[in-house]
Tab-separated table of C-alpha atoms in Angstrom:
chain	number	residue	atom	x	y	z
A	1	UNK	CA	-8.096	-16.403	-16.834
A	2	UNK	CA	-10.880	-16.680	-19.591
A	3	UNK	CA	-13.411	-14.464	-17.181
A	4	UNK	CA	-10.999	-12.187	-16.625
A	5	UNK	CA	-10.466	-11.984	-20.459
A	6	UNK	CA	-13.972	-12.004	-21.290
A	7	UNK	CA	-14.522	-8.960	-18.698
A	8	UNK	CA	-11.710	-7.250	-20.157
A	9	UNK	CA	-13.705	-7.453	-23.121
A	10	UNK	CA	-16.828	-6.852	-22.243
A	11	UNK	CA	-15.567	-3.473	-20.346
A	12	UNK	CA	-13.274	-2.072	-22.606
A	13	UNK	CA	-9.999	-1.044	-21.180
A	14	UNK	CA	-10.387	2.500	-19.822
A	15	UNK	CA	-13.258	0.638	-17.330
A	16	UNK	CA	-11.857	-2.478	-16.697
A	17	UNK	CA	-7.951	-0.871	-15.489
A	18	UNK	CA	-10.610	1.284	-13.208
A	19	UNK	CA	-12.385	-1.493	-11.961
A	20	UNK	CA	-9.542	-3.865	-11.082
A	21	UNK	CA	-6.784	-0.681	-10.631
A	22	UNK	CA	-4.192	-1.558	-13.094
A	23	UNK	CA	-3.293	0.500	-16.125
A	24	UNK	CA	-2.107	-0.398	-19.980
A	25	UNK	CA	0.831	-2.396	-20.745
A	26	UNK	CA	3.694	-0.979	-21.735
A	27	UNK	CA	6.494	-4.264	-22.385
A	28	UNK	CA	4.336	-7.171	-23.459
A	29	UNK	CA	0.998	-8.285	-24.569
A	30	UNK	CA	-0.767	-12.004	-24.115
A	31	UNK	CA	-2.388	-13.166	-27.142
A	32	UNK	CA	-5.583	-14.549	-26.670
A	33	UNK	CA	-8.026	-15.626	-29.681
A	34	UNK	CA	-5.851	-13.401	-32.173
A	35	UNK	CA	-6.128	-10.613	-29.855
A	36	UNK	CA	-3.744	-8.822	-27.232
A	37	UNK	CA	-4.457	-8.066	-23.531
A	38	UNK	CA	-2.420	-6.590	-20.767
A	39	UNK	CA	-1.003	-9.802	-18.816
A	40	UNK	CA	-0.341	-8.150	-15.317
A	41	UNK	CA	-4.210	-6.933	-15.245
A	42	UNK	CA	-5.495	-10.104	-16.495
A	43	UNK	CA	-3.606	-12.415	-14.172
A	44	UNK	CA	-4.238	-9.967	-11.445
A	45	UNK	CA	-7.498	-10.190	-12.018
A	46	UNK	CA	-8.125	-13.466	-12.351
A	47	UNK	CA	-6.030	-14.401	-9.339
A	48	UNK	CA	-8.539	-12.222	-7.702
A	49	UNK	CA	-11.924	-13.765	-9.605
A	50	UNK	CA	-10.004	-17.327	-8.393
A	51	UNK	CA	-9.424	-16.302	-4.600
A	52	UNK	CA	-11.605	-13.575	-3.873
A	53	UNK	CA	-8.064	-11.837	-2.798
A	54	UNK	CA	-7.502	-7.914	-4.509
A	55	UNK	CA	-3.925	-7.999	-5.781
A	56	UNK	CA	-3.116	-4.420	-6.548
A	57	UNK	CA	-0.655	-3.414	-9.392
A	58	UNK	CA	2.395	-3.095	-7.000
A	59	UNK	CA	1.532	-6.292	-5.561
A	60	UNK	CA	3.091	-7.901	-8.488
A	61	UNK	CA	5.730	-7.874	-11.230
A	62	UNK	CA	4.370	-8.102	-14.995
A	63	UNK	CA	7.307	-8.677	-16.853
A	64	UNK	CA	9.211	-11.238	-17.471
A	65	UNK	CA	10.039	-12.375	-13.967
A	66	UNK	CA	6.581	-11.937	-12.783
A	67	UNK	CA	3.232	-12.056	-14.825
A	68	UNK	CA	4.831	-12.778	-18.155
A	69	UNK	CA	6.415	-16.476	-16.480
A	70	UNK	CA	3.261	-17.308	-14.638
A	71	UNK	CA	1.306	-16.804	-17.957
A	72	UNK	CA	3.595	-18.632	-19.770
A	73	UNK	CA	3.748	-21.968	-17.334
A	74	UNK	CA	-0.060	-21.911	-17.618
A	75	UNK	CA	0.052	-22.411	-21.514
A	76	UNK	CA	-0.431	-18.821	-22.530
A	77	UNK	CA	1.374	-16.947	-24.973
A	78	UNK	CA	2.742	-13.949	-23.760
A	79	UNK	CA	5.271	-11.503	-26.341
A	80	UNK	CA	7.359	-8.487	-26.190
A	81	UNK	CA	5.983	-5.783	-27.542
A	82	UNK	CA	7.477	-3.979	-30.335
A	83	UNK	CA	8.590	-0.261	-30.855
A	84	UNK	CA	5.397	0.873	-32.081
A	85	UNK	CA	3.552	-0.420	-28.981
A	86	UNK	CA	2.798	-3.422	-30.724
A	87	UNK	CA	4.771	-6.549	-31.071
C-alpha cells in the first residue's frame, strides 16, 4: 500500500491513473498522512506491486463493498466524500 501511495505521489495523478489505468474517485477518499488518495487505484495498484498480477478498474469494486472494506480491514481510513468532492 505505502509504494503504491508513495508512487501516487511521486507521479501526480493525471500519470499515475495512466500508468496503472484507473481514473479519479468520485465516492470516497483514503486518508493517508493528512492527505486523500483514490482507494480503488491504490489498492489496485498495490495488489499488483504485491503479486505482479494487473487488476484493471473493472476488475474490482471501489466502494463500499469492494475497495473501501478491504482498505478498511487493513487499518486504513477510508471516508465518503462530501458534496463538494471533498469529504
Amino acid at each position: 500500500m505505502l509504494r503504491a501511495i508513495q508512487e501516487y505521489d511521486q507521479l501526480g495523478p493525471e500519470a499515475f491513473f495512466s500508468a496503472h489505468g484507473f481514473g479519479p474517485t468520485t465516492t470516497y477518499d483514503l486518508l493517508w498522512d493528512e492527505r486523500l488518495y483514490p482507494p480503488k487505484a491504490i489498492l489496485g495498484t498495490a495488489y499488483e506491486f504485491a503479486t505482479g498480477q494487473h487488476l484493471a478498474s473493472g476488475d474490482f469494486e471501489g466502494g463500499k463493498a469492494g475497495a473501501v472494506r478491504v482498505l478498511g480491514k487493513l487499518g486504513f481510513t477510508v471516508r465518503p466524500r462530501g458534496p463538494a468532492g471533498r469529504g
